[in-house]
Amino acid sequence: MPSSAGPSIDTITEGGRVTQVGEGQETEESAPQVMTFGAPTAGEILAERYELVEHINNDSAGRLVWRGVDVILRRPVAVVLRYPGGDSATEMLQGAVAASRVIHPNLVGVYDAIDEAERAYVVREWVDGRSLRELVADGPLDPARATTIGNAVASALAAVHATGMVHGNVHPGTVMISDDGRVVLADARTDGDDSQQSDVRAIGGILYFALTGHWPHAEAPLRGATAGHGRAAIPDAVRDAAGAIAAPRQVRAGVPAYLDDLTMDLLDAEIAPPSSDVLAAELARLDVPADEQFLDSTGPLRFAADTADEPSPLAAAGGRKVAIGIAGLLAVALVGLLIGISVLGGGDGSPQTPVAAPSSNAPGGDATPAATTVRELKISGARIIDPEGDRQELRNADRVFDGDEDKGWETQTYRGRANFGNLKKGMGVWIDLGGEHTVKSVQVLLSARGASAQLLTGASNPPSSSTGDGQLYAEYKGKPIGQPFEEHDGTKMTFNGFDGDKKYRYLLLWITELPPSDGGYKLGVQEITVQGS
């Protein structure tokens, strides 16, 4: 499993092959080591396990970066070596040991840390890919991809911060994108000036750089780099006469306003940043495929207008009030039309009984209750709750309410047993109705028959993290609502039997058993719709 990394790394392409190199230096600029005692050689096997294959480069701290092979597990590794070892390598080894304790898919894994006195080395995951710095050298990224990268970095930092640690080295050279699309954060290198808050602010720099190709922290250059030197050079942000940086939307067209505001707020020293897990949850909510964003594809950014089929989630509250007002006028007009038809009579010439307008008072002075209109309630947000899992199944929760039954969220494939391979009690899809509503029914469209689930509710909305998910499930599990569900018609689950006197905002579809799939057990939740008032 991946975890936090030791040395600072970046990538270059040599002869079409992508390799990992040291941060802040060109390969041709690498200075030879003055001390040769303890120097490694190609073909040497360290700790009777790690074969050195190729010297890639030296990192910004002068440590050697080698491509190697774990001869026992037959997997590629990166070996970061310095000599001499002993006391001079204590900080490097302690950092590696601390990093190895943090397990997260968006952190580079640390496998081993060894001190042999004449030299010391850290063995970590080998990542084929490119750094964000090199990726953006081809041009700024589209908002969807920038959001995905920011989400991955925030999730990695949330895992680091949950242990009380600080990363302290978040910049475009330590954010890597592997060839298979995985985003990983490398090279935790904390000093006394670093804090969890500065880590979170650094995500603003990552978003700004991804969106514009400029780095907003010229006053704090990348570690191991100087302005204008080699691959470490990154263009400074566009600034006004007072030195204030231009917002991403001022630099290029097509940046959504909400992403522009979030980026600038993170960079604003006057605004307290959120915690890393809260930021990760917000970026996960915004992390949607480019073709599903409510943006026009050409010209300067304009939010697409609401439609009856797919209202924009970015519509202002005022727009909603206007829509409601128009709907009210249409309803009044419709009532007037019906009354007019009733008064004028039918086509057969027979006298018609006038239809009285609704009265607010019934005989005896009691108010006549208005009829409750059942409609489809709008889901304002969703996320995956996985308190006992490895949290690798959190993406695409927004697809369960996007109106497209062909796209949805799905679990991994579990082996052995339908109850998630007996690895956890279950996991669920949590939805937010945006406010309290009376619920009439909840329909869930699944990818296959044979799943078991129940519907739960609660009042809290803790941050998206293992701890937060555990708190949420502990509260919700004692509050099942709707009729219990085991068997259902095909792939549609419909929960009925709600208490009409109660109102709900948060609902949790808690899945306990998966249907058979591809030799294991797997389930997709394609769409969730809620009827109520």
Short mmCIF file of C-alpha atoms in Angstrom, two decimals:
data_model
loop_
_atom_site.label_atom_id
_atom_site.label_comp_id
_atom_site.label_asym_id
_atom_site.label_seq_id
_atom_site.Cartn_x
_atom_site.Cartn_y
_atom_site.Cartn_z
CA MET A 1 0.00 0.00 0.00
CA PRO A 2 1.21 3.54 -0.73
CA SER A 3 2.37 5.90 1.94
CA SER A 4 4.32 9.13 2.29
CA ALA A 5 7.64 9.41 0.49
CA GLY A 6 11.28 10.13 1.39
CA PRO A 7 13.28 12.04 -1.28
CA SER A 8 12.11 14.81 -3.51
CA ILE A 9 11.43 13.54 -6.99
CA ASP A 10 10.41 14.80 -10.37
CA THR A 11 10.32 13.23 -13.81
CA ILE A 12 11.93 13.75 -17.18
CA THR A 13 11.59 11.91 -20.47
CA GLU A 14 14.73 10.28 -21.84
CA GLY A 15 14.46 8.70 -25.27
CA GLY A 16 10.68 8.35 -24.88
CA ARG A 17 11.00 6.64 -21.50
CA VAL A 18 9.62 8.37 -18.42
CA THR A 19 11.91 8.16 -15.42
CA GLN A 20 12.19 9.66 -11.98
CA VAL A 21 14.90 12.21 -11.34
CA GLY A 22 16.02 14.47 -8.54
CA GLU A 23 14.08 17.63 -7.77
CA GLY A 24 15.59 20.89 -8.94
CA GLN A 25 18.39 19.64 -11.22
CA GLU A 26 18.88 18.66 -14.82
CA THR A 27 20.40 15.22 -15.32
CA GLU A 28 23.35 16.68 -17.22
CA GLU A 29 24.02 19.10 -14.35
CA SER A 30 24.39 16.40 -11.68
CA ALA A 31 27.75 16.88 -10.00
CA PRO A 32 29.80 13.75 -9.23
CA GLN A 33 30.13 12.80 -5.59
CA VAL A 34 33.39 13.93 -4.04
CA MET A 35 33.37 11.07 -1.55
CA THR A 36 33.56 7.66 -3.20
CA PHE A 37 33.64 5.43 -0.12
CA GLY A 38 30.28 3.69 0.06
CA ALA A 39 29.30 4.66 -3.49
CA PRO A 40 26.87 2.16 -5.05
CA THR A 41 27.40 0.33 -8.33
CA ALA A 42 24.98 -1.10 -10.90
CA GLY A 43 24.17 -4.74 -10.18
CA GLU A 44 24.90 -4.42 -6.46
CA ILE A 45 22.28 -5.96 -4.18
CA LEU A 46 21.50 -4.04 -1.00
CA ALA A 47 20.27 -5.82 2.14
CA GLU A 48 20.31 -9.08 0.11
CA ARG A 49 17.15 -7.89 -1.59
CA TYR A 50 17.29 -4.63 -3.58
CA GLU A 51 19.28 -4.81 -6.81
CA LEU A 52 20.52 -1.46 -8.16
CA VAL A 53 19.79 -1.21 -11.89
CA GLU A 54 20.39 2.39 -13.00
CA HIS A 55 21.53 5.66 -11.41
CA ILE A 56 18.83 8.14 -12.39
CA ASN A 57 20.02 11.35 -10.75
CA ASN A 58 20.75 13.14 -7.51
CA ASP A 59 17.98 14.90 -5.62
CA SER A 60 18.20 18.49 -4.40
CA ALA A 61 19.74 17.36 -1.10
CA GLY A 62 22.58 15.53 -2.89
CA ARG A 63 21.14 12.06 -2.33
CA LEU A 64 21.44 9.51 -5.14
CA VAL A 65 18.26 8.29 -6.80
CA TRP A 66 18.52 4.79 -8.29
CA ARG A 67 16.07 2.63 -10.15
CA GLY A 68 16.14 -0.83 -8.61
CA VAL A 69 14.36 -4.14 -8.35
CA ASP A 70 13.10 -5.98 -5.28
CA VAL A 71 14.50 -9.42 -6.16
CA ILE A 72 12.16 -11.17 -3.72
CA LEU A 73 8.86 -9.59 -4.77
CA ARG A 74 10.09 -8.86 -8.35
CA ARG A 75 8.78 -5.32 -8.39
CA PRO A 76 10.52 -2.09 -9.41
CA VAL A 77 11.58 0.21 -6.61
CA ALA A 78 13.29 3.55 -6.20
CA VAL A 79 16.33 3.56 -3.92
CA VAL A 80 17.38 6.89 -2.44
CA LEU A 81 20.88 6.61 -1.04
CA ARG A 82 23.27 8.86 0.79
CA TYR A 83 26.74 8.31 2.15
CA PRO A 84 27.97 8.37 4.74
CA GLY A 85 25.12 7.10 6.86
CA GLY A 86 25.13 7.14 10.64
CA ASP A 87 24.20 10.35 12.41
CA SER A 88 24.16 12.39 9.20
CA ALA A 89 21.35 10.21 7.82
CA THR A 90 19.20 10.19 10.96
CA GLU A 91 16.76 12.83 9.74
CA MET A 92 16.28 11.09 6.38
CA LEU A 93 15.65 7.70 7.97
CA GLN A 94 13.35 9.04 10.68
CA GLY A 95 11.33 10.88 8.03
CA ALA A 96 11.01 7.70 5.98
CA VAL A 97 9.91 5.64 8.97
CA ALA A 98 7.28 8.23 9.89
CA ALA A 99 6.07 8.41 6.29
CA SER A 100 5.76 4.63 6.03
CA ARG A 101 3.11 4.65 8.75
CA VAL A 102 0.68 6.65 6.63
CA ILE A 103 -1.17 4.40 4.20
CA HIS A 104 -3.06 6.16 1.41
CA PRO A 105 -3.46 5.62 -2.35
CA ASN A 106 -2.40 9.22 -3.04
CA LEU A 107 0.90 8.95 -1.14
CA VAL A 108 4.06 7.37 -2.54
CA GLY A 109 4.76 4.16 -0.61
CA VAL A 110 7.85 3.76 1.55
CA TYR A 111 8.98 0.12 1.82
CA ASP A 112 12.24 0.14 3.76
CA ALA A 113 14.82 2.37 5.54
CA ILE A 114 18.28 0.98 6.29
CA ASP A 115 21.45 2.45 7.86
CA GLU A 116 24.72 0.65 7.12
CA ALA A 117 26.94 3.30 8.73
CA GLU A 118 29.04 3.98 5.61
CA ARG A 119 25.79 4.68 3.77
CA ALA A 120 22.05 4.78 4.38
CA TYR A 121 19.16 4.31 1.96
CA VAL A 122 15.40 4.47 1.70
CA VAL A 123 13.49 2.09 -0.58
CA ARG A 124 10.19 3.35 -1.88
CA GLU A 125 7.59 2.84 -4.55
CA TRP A 126 8.67 3.42 -8.15
CA VAL A 127 6.25 5.69 -10.00
CA ASP A 128 6.29 5.83 -13.79
CA GLY A 129 4.79 9.15 -14.76
CA ARG A 130 5.32 12.88 -14.72
CA SER A 131 5.30 15.56 -12.08
CA LEU A 132 2.62 18.22 -12.17
CA ARG A 133 5.34 20.73 -13.02
CA GLU A 134 6.28 18.84 -16.17
CA LEU A 135 2.68 18.07 -17.06
CA VAL A 136 1.75 21.77 -16.99
CA ALA A 137 4.79 22.61 -19.11
CA ASP A 138 2.61 21.45 -22.02
CA GLY A 139 -0.04 24.01 -21.05
CA PRO A 140 -2.47 24.72 -18.16
CA LEU A 141 -4.91 21.96 -17.28
CA ASP A 142 -8.65 22.06 -17.76
CA PRO A 143 -10.67 22.81 -14.60
CA ALA A 144 -11.89 19.23 -14.21
CA ARG A 145 -8.38 17.77 -14.22
CA ALA A 146 -7.04 20.49 -11.94
CA THR A 147 -9.86 19.73 -9.48
CA THR A 148 -9.07 16.00 -9.62
CA ILE A 149 -5.42 16.66 -8.80
CA GLY A 150 -6.30 19.08 -6.00
CA ASN A 151 -8.71 16.52 -4.56
CA ALA A 152 -6.03 13.81 -4.58
CA VAL A 153 -3.48 16.05 -2.84
CA ALA A 154 -6.02 17.16 -0.24
CA SER A 155 -6.96 13.53 0.44
CA ALA A 156 -3.30 12.60 0.87
CA LEU A 157 -2.75 15.48 3.30
CA ALA A 158 -5.87 14.53 5.23
CA ALA A 159 -4.33 11.09 5.82
CA VAL A 160 -1.03 12.67 6.91
CA HIS A 161 -2.71 15.21 9.18
CA ALA A 162 -4.90 12.55 10.81
CA THR A 163 -1.70 11.14 12.37
CA GLY A 164 -0.66 14.56 13.67
CA MET A 165 2.12 14.86 11.08
CA VAL A 166 2.81 17.66 8.60
CA HIS A 167 3.96 17.15 5.02
CA GLY A 168 5.68 20.50 4.57
CA ASN A 169 6.71 20.13 0.94
CA VAL A 170 3.66 20.42 -1.32
CA HIS A 171 4.51 21.93 -4.70
CA PRO A 172 4.31 21.00 -8.41
CA GLY A 173 7.51 18.96 -8.23
CA THR A 174 6.27 16.65 -5.47
CA VAL A 175 2.84 16.03 -7.01
CA MET A 176 3.15 13.18 -9.52
CA ILE A 177 0.69 11.79 -12.05
CA SER A 178 1.42 8.18 -12.97
CA ASP A 179 0.95 6.75 -16.43
CA ASP A 180 -2.28 5.09 -15.29
CA GLY A 181 -3.68 8.41 -14.02
CA ARG A 182 -3.00 7.98 -10.30
CA VAL A 183 -2.05 11.19 -8.49
CA VAL A 184 0.50 10.78 -5.69
CA LEU A 185 2.22 13.13 -3.30
CA ALA A 186 5.89 12.54 -2.51
CA ASP A 187 8.75 13.83 -0.37
CA ALA A 188 7.44 14.85 3.04
CA ARG A 189 10.14 17.16 4.37
CA THR A 190 8.91 19.04 7.42
CA ASP A 191 10.80 21.73 9.28
CA GLY A 192 9.91 24.02 12.17
CA ASP A 193 8.15 26.56 9.95
CA ASP A 194 5.65 24.07 8.54
CA SER A 195 2.14 23.45 9.81
CA GLN A 196 -0.98 21.63 8.72
CA GLN A 197 -2.44 25.02 7.82
CA SER A 198 0.49 25.79 5.50
CA ASP A 199 -0.02 22.37 3.89
CA VAL A 200 -3.64 23.25 3.13
CA ARG A 201 -2.70 26.67 1.76
CA ALA A 202 -0.22 24.94 -0.53
CA ILE A 203 -3.16 23.22 -2.26
CA GLY A 204 -4.22 26.70 -3.36
CA GLY A 205 -0.82 27.00 -5.03
CA ILE A 206 -1.28 23.61 -6.70
CA LEU A 207 -4.69 24.63 -8.07
CA TYR A 208 -3.38 28.01 -9.21
CA PHE A 209 -0.42 26.42 -10.99
CA ALA A 210 -2.54 23.72 -12.63
CA LEU A 211 -5.06 26.30 -13.88
CA THR A 212 -2.63 28.99 -15.04
CA GLY A 213 0.87 27.51 -15.42
CA HIS A 214 2.19 30.10 -12.95
CA TRP A 215 3.43 29.70 -9.37
CA PRO A 216 1.92 32.16 -6.86
CA HIS A 217 4.73 31.89 -4.29
CA ALA A 218 7.71 33.65 -5.86
CA GLU A 219 8.71 34.84 -2.40
CA ALA A 220 9.10 31.17 -1.36
CA PRO A 221 10.83 29.29 -4.21
CA LEU A 222 10.65 25.52 -4.52
CA ARG A 223 12.98 23.69 -2.21
CA GLY A 224 16.29 22.91 -3.84
CA ALA A 225 15.61 25.44 -6.60
CA THR A 226 16.53 28.96 -7.50
CA ALA A 227 14.68 31.26 -9.85
CA GLY A 228 15.59 30.60 -13.47
CA HIS A 229 17.60 27.44 -12.75
CA GLY A 230 17.01 24.30 -14.79
CA ARG A 231 13.75 22.43 -14.43
CA ALA A 232 13.03 24.06 -11.08
CA ALA A 233 12.14 27.34 -12.80
CA ILE A 234 8.40 28.05 -12.84
CA PRO A 235 6.90 31.30 -14.16
CA ASP A 236 5.81 33.68 -11.44
CA ALA A 237 2.14 34.61 -11.17
CA VAL A 238 0.85 37.66 -13.03
CA ARG A 239 0.90 40.54 -10.55
CA ASP A 240 -0.35 44.12 -10.37
CA ALA A 241 1.77 47.14 -9.39
CA ALA A 242 1.22 46.37 -5.71
CA GLY A 243 2.40 42.79 -6.14
CA ALA A 244 -1.04 41.17 -5.77
CA ILE A 245 -1.51 38.13 -7.97
CA ALA A 246 -4.17 37.97 -10.68
CA ALA A 247 -6.99 35.46 -10.16
CA PRO A 248 -7.00 32.41 -12.45
CA ARG A 249 -10.07 33.75 -14.30
CA GLN A 250 -8.07 36.90 -15.09
CA VAL A 251 -5.26 34.83 -16.56
CA ARG A 252 -7.29 32.51 -18.78
CA ALA A 253 -10.87 31.94 -19.85
CA GLY A 254 -12.83 28.86 -18.86
CA VAL A 255 -12.09 28.70 -15.12
CA PRO A 256 -15.33 28.23 -13.14
CA ALA A 257 -16.09 30.98 -10.64
CA TYR A 258 -16.42 28.56 -7.70
CA LEU A 259 -12.96 27.09 -8.43
CA ASP A 260 -11.45 30.53 -8.91
CA ASP A 261 -12.89 31.70 -5.57
CA LEU A 262 -11.73 28.57 -3.73
CA THR A 263 -8.20 28.91 -5.11
CA MET A 264 -7.88 32.57 -4.20
CA ASP A 265 -9.35 32.02 -0.71
CA LEU A 266 -6.73 29.33 -0.02
CA LEU A 267 -3.99 31.75 -1.08
CA ASP A 268 -5.38 34.63 1.01
CA ALA A 269 -3.46 34.89 4.29
CA GLU A 270 -6.36 36.86 5.78
CA ILE A 271 -8.79 33.95 5.36
CA ALA A 272 -8.43 30.95 7.67
CA PRO A 273 -8.22 27.79 5.52
CA PRO A 274 -10.40 24.75 6.22
CA SER A 275 -8.93 21.51 7.53
CA SER A 276 -7.51 19.16 4.91
CA ASP A 277 -10.32 16.60 5.28
CA VAL A 278 -13.00 19.29 4.85
CA LEU A 279 -11.20 20.63 1.77
CA ALA A 280 -10.87 17.10 0.38
CA ALA A 281 -14.61 16.58 0.80
CA GLU A 282 -15.39 19.85 -1.00
CA LEU A 283 -13.02 19.09 -3.88
CA ALA A 284 -14.47 15.57 -4.13
CA ARG A 285 -17.91 17.13 -4.49
CA LEU A 286 -16.62 19.34 -7.30
CA ASP A 287 -14.58 16.55 -8.90
CA VAL A 288 -16.83 15.58 -11.79
CA PRO A 289 -15.99 14.59 -15.39
CA ALA A 290 -15.55 17.51 -17.74
CA ASP A 291 -18.56 16.54 -19.85
CA GLU A 292 -20.81 16.73 -16.80
CA GLN A 293 -19.87 20.24 -15.72
CA PHE A 294 -22.46 22.95 -16.16
CA LEU A 295 -20.22 25.09 -18.33
CA ASP A 296 -20.37 26.29 -21.90
CA SER A 297 -17.54 24.70 -23.86
CA THR A 298 -16.42 27.79 -25.82
CA GLY A 299 -15.55 31.40 -25.18
CA PRO A 300 -15.32 33.11 -21.79
CA LEU A 301 -16.88 31.22 -18.93
CA ARG A 302 -20.65 31.41 -18.68
CA PHE A 303 -22.71 29.25 -16.40
CA ALA A 304 -25.18 27.29 -18.50
CA ALA A 305 -28.80 28.17 -17.83
CA ASP A 306 -31.05 25.91 -15.79
CA THR A 307 -33.23 23.53 -17.77
CA ALA A 308 -36.23 21.50 -16.69
CA ASP A 309 -34.26 18.30 -17.27
CA GLU A 310 -30.95 19.19 -15.64
CA PRO A 311 -30.82 22.29 -13.44
CA SER A 312 -27.39 23.79 -12.88
CA PRO A 313 -26.06 23.25 -9.34
CA LEU A 314 -24.28 26.58 -9.70
CA ALA A 315 -27.50 28.59 -10.14
CA ALA A 316 -27.78 31.46 -7.68
CA ALA A 317 -30.41 31.41 -4.96
CA GLY A 318 -32.02 34.44 -6.57
CA GLY A 319 -32.47 32.45 -9.77
CA ARG A 320 -34.31 29.79 -7.84
CA LYS A 321 -36.63 32.37 -6.28
CA VAL A 322 -37.40 33.79 -9.69
CA ALA A 323 -38.19 30.30 -11.00
CA ILE A 324 -40.47 29.63 -8.04
CA GLY A 325 -42.21 32.97 -8.58
CA ILE A 326 -42.83 32.19 -12.24
CA ALA A 327 -44.13 28.74 -11.30
CA GLY A 328 -46.50 30.39 -8.83
CA LEU A 329 -47.83 32.77 -11.47
CA LEU A 330 -48.35 29.87 -13.86
CA ALA A 331 -50.24 27.98 -11.15
CA VAL A 332 -52.52 30.99 -10.53
CA ALA A 333 -53.10 31.32 -14.26
CA LEU A 334 -53.95 27.62 -14.50
CA VAL A 335 -56.46 27.86 -11.63
CA GLY A 336 -58.04 30.89 -13.30
CA LEU A 337 -58.30 29.04 -16.59
CA LEU A 338 -60.00 26.05 -14.93
CA ILE A 339 -62.47 28.32 -13.12
CA GLY A 340 -63.23 30.11 -16.38
CA ILE A 341 -63.89 26.85 -18.19
CA SER A 342 -66.16 25.67 -15.38
CA VAL A 343 -68.18 28.91 -15.33
CA LEU A 344 -68.59 29.13 -19.10
CA GLY A 345 -69.89 25.57 -19.27
CA GLY A 346 -69.20 22.55 -21.36
CA GLY A 347 -69.79 21.90 -25.03
CA ASP A 348 -73.22 20.21 -24.53
CA GLY A 349 -74.90 23.42 -23.35
CA SER A 350 -75.89 21.94 -20.00
CA PRO A 351 -75.66 24.26 -17.01
CA GLN A 352 -72.45 23.93 -15.06
CA THR A 353 -71.92 24.23 -11.36
CA PRO A 354 -69.46 27.04 -10.66
CA VAL A 355 -66.23 25.95 -9.05
CA ALA A 356 -65.62 27.88 -5.88
CA ALA A 357 -62.19 29.26 -5.18
CA PRO A 358 -60.33 27.53 -2.33
CA SER A 359 -61.37 28.78 1.05
CA SER A 360 -59.14 29.21 4.02
CA ASN A 361 -62.01 28.60 6.44
CA ALA A 362 -64.18 25.51 6.75
CA PRO A 363 -67.46 25.35 8.68
CA GLY A 364 -66.85 25.79 12.36
CA GLY A 365 -63.93 28.13 11.74
CA ASP A 366 -61.33 25.40 11.14
CA ALA A 367 -58.82 25.98 8.37
CA THR A 368 -59.03 23.59 5.45
CA PRO A 369 -55.64 21.85 5.17
CA ALA A 370 -54.01 22.35 1.80
CA ALA A 371 -53.32 19.20 -0.19
CA THR A 372 -49.69 18.12 0.01
CA THR A 373 -48.03 17.86 -3.41
CA VAL A 374 -45.66 14.92 -3.73
CA ARG A 375 -42.75 15.65 -6.06
CA GLU A 376 -39.22 14.51 -6.75
CA LEU A 377 -36.93 16.14 -4.21
CA LYS A 378 -33.63 17.59 -5.35
CA ILE A 379 -30.53 15.89 -3.95
CA SER A 380 -27.94 18.58 -3.24
CA GLY A 381 -24.97 16.33 -2.49
CA ALA A 382 -23.76 12.77 -1.98
CA ARG A 383 -20.69 10.95 -0.73
CA ILE A 384 -19.56 7.41 0.01
CA ILE A 385 -19.40 6.27 3.65
CA ASP A 386 -16.74 3.61 4.26
CA PRO A 387 -15.69 3.60 7.94
CA GLU A 388 -13.90 0.23 7.88
CA GLY A 389 -12.49 0.21 4.35
CA ASP A 390 -9.36 1.50 2.66
CA ARG A 391 -11.32 4.47 1.23
CA GLN A 392 -10.41 3.65 -2.36
CA GLU A 393 -14.06 3.59 -3.45
CA LEU A 394 -15.06 7.19 -2.72
CA ARG A 395 -15.14 8.64 -6.23
CA ASN A 396 -18.20 9.27 -8.41
CA ALA A 397 -20.78 9.58 -5.62
CA ASP A 398 -22.29 12.50 -7.55
CA ARG A 399 -23.31 10.08 -10.30
CA VAL A 400 -26.06 8.58 -8.15
CA PHE A 401 -28.21 11.70 -8.68
CA ASP A 402 -27.07 13.04 -12.07
CA GLY A 403 -30.14 11.78 -13.94
CA ASP A 404 -28.09 9.36 -16.06
CA GLU A 405 -28.98 5.75 -15.25
CA ASP A 406 -26.09 4.46 -17.39
CA LYS A 407 -23.50 6.06 -15.09
CA GLY A 408 -23.23 5.40 -11.39
CA TRP A 409 -20.99 4.64 -8.43
CA GLU A 410 -19.76 1.10 -7.87
CA THR A 411 -17.87 -0.92 -5.31
CA GLN A 412 -14.71 -2.86 -5.95
CA THR A 413 -14.98 -6.59 -6.58
CA TYR A 414 -14.81 -8.54 -3.32
CA ARG A 415 -13.87 -12.20 -3.11
CA GLY A 416 -15.12 -15.07 -1.01
CA ARG A 417 -18.37 -13.79 0.47
CA ALA A 418 -21.19 -11.44 -0.43
CA ASN A 419 -20.71 -9.44 2.79
CA PHE A 420 -17.76 -7.50 1.31
CA GLY A 421 -15.53 -10.55 1.59
CA ASN A 422 -16.15 -10.51 5.36
CA LEU A 423 -13.81 -7.50 5.53
CA LYS A 424 -16.33 -4.95 6.83
CA LYS A 425 -19.91 -4.61 8.01
CA GLY A 426 -20.84 -2.69 4.89
CA MET A 427 -20.60 0.68 3.21
CA GLY A 428 -23.12 3.19 1.98
CA VAL A 429 -24.19 6.13 -0.12
CA TRP A 430 -25.06 9.22 1.94
CA ILE A 431 -27.26 11.89 0.38
CA ASP A 432 -28.16 15.43 1.40
CA LEU A 433 -31.60 16.76 0.45
CA GLY A 434 -30.44 20.34 1.11
CA GLY A 435 -33.05 20.89 3.82
CA GLU A 436 -35.65 19.03 5.83
CA HIS A 437 -38.42 17.35 3.85
CA THR A 438 -41.26 14.90 4.35
CA VAL A 439 -40.24 11.74 2.47
CA LYS A 440 -42.79 9.58 0.70
CA SER A 441 -40.52 7.04 -0.99
CA VAL A 442 -36.90 6.43 -1.98
CA GLN A 443 -36.12 4.47 -5.14
CA VAL A 444 -32.65 3.06 -5.80
CA LEU A 445 -31.64 1.73 -9.20
CA LEU A 446 -28.91 -0.92 -8.87
CA SER A 447 -26.62 -2.56 -11.41
CA ALA A 448 -27.66 -6.13 -10.53
CA ARG A 449 -30.12 -8.23 -8.54
CA GLY A 450 -29.32 -9.80 -5.20
CA ALA A 451 -28.12 -6.89 -3.08
CA SER A 452 -29.26 -6.23 0.48
CA ALA A 453 -29.49 -2.76 1.96
CA GLN A 454 -31.36 -0.63 4.45
CA LEU A 455 -32.13 3.05 4.63
CA LEU A 456 -30.88 5.01 7.65
CA THR A 457 -31.07 8.61 8.76
CA GLY A 458 -29.37 10.96 11.20
CA ALA A 459 -28.80 14.62 11.96
CA SER A 460 -25.00 14.97 11.75
CA ASN A 461 -22.72 15.61 8.77
CA PRO A 462 -19.12 14.99 9.93
CA PRO A 463 -16.15 15.51 7.58
CA SER A 464 -15.35 12.78 5.05
CA SER A 465 -12.66 10.70 6.77
CA SER A 466 -12.39 7.31 8.40
CA THR A 467 -13.15 8.90 11.76
CA GLY A 468 -15.98 11.03 10.35
CA ASP A 469 -17.53 8.05 8.56
CA GLY A 470 -17.34 6.01 11.75
CA GLN A 471 -19.11 8.74 13.72
CA LEU A 472 -21.79 9.05 11.05
CA TYR A 473 -22.52 5.33 10.88
CA ALA A 474 -22.53 4.98 14.67
CA GLU A 475 -25.30 7.60 14.82
CA TYR A 476 -27.28 6.50 11.76
CA LYS A 477 -27.30 2.73 12.30
CA GLY A 478 -29.81 3.01 15.13
CA LYS A 479 -32.27 4.95 13.00
CA PRO A 480 -33.56 2.81 10.12
CA ILE A 481 -36.45 4.33 8.17
CA GLY A 482 -38.77 3.00 5.48
CA GLN A 483 -39.87 -0.60 5.32
CA PRO A 484 -37.05 -3.15 5.76
CA PHE A 485 -35.70 -4.36 2.44
CA GLU A 486 -34.36 -7.74 1.36
CA GLU A 487 -36.05 -8.74 -1.90
CA HIS A 488 -37.01 -6.36 -4.64
CA ASP A 489 -38.31 -6.19 -8.20
CA GLY A 490 -35.32 -6.64 -10.48
CA THR A 491 -32.72 -3.97 -9.90
CA LYS A 492 -35.03 -1.36 -8.35
CA MET A 493 -35.29 -0.98 -4.60
CA THR A 494 -38.19 1.13 -3.35
CA PHE A 495 -38.37 2.14 0.30
CA ASN A 496 -41.87 3.09 1.51
CA GLY A 497 -43.70 3.36 4.83
CA PHE A 498 -42.14 6.61 6.08
CA ASP A 499 -43.53 8.47 9.08
CA GLY A 500 -45.47 11.34 7.53
CA ASP A 501 -45.02 13.47 10.65
CA LYS A 502 -41.22 13.45 10.44
CA LYS A 503 -38.87 15.35 8.19
CA TYR A 504 -35.47 14.27 6.95
CA ARG A 505 -32.45 15.95 5.40
CA TYR A 506 -29.76 13.27 5.45
CA LEU A 507 -30.33 9.70 4.22
CA LEU A 508 -27.89 6.80 4.14
CA LEU A 509 -28.34 3.80 1.85
CA TRP A 510 -26.35 1.22 3.83
CA ILE A 511 -25.35 -1.81 1.75
CA THR A 512 -24.67 -5.06 3.58
CA GLU A 513 -24.54 -7.72 0.84
CA LEU A 514 -23.34 -7.58 -2.76
CA PRO A 515 -24.60 -9.56 -5.77
CA PRO A 516 -22.32 -12.03 -7.64
CA SER A 517 -20.15 -10.45 -10.36
CA ASP A 518 -17.11 -11.66 -12.35
CA GLY A 519 -16.23 -14.47 -9.96
CA GLY A 520 -16.67 -12.24 -6.91
CA TYR A 521 -19.20 -9.78 -5.52
CA LYS A 522 -19.78 -6.23 -6.71
CA LEU A 523 -22.56 -3.64 -6.86
CA GLY A 524 -23.23 -0.39 -8.69
CA VAL A 525 -25.70 2.25 -7.53
CA GLN A 526 -26.87 3.87 -10.76
CA GLU A 527 -29.43 6.40 -9.54
CA ILE A 528 -31.28 7.43 -6.36
CA THR A 529 -34.54 9.39 -6.50
CA VAL A 530 -36.53 10.69 -3.54
CA GLN A 531 -40.23 11.54 -3.60
CA GLY A 532 -41.67 13.82 -0.95
CA SER A 533 -42.63 17.39 -0.15
#
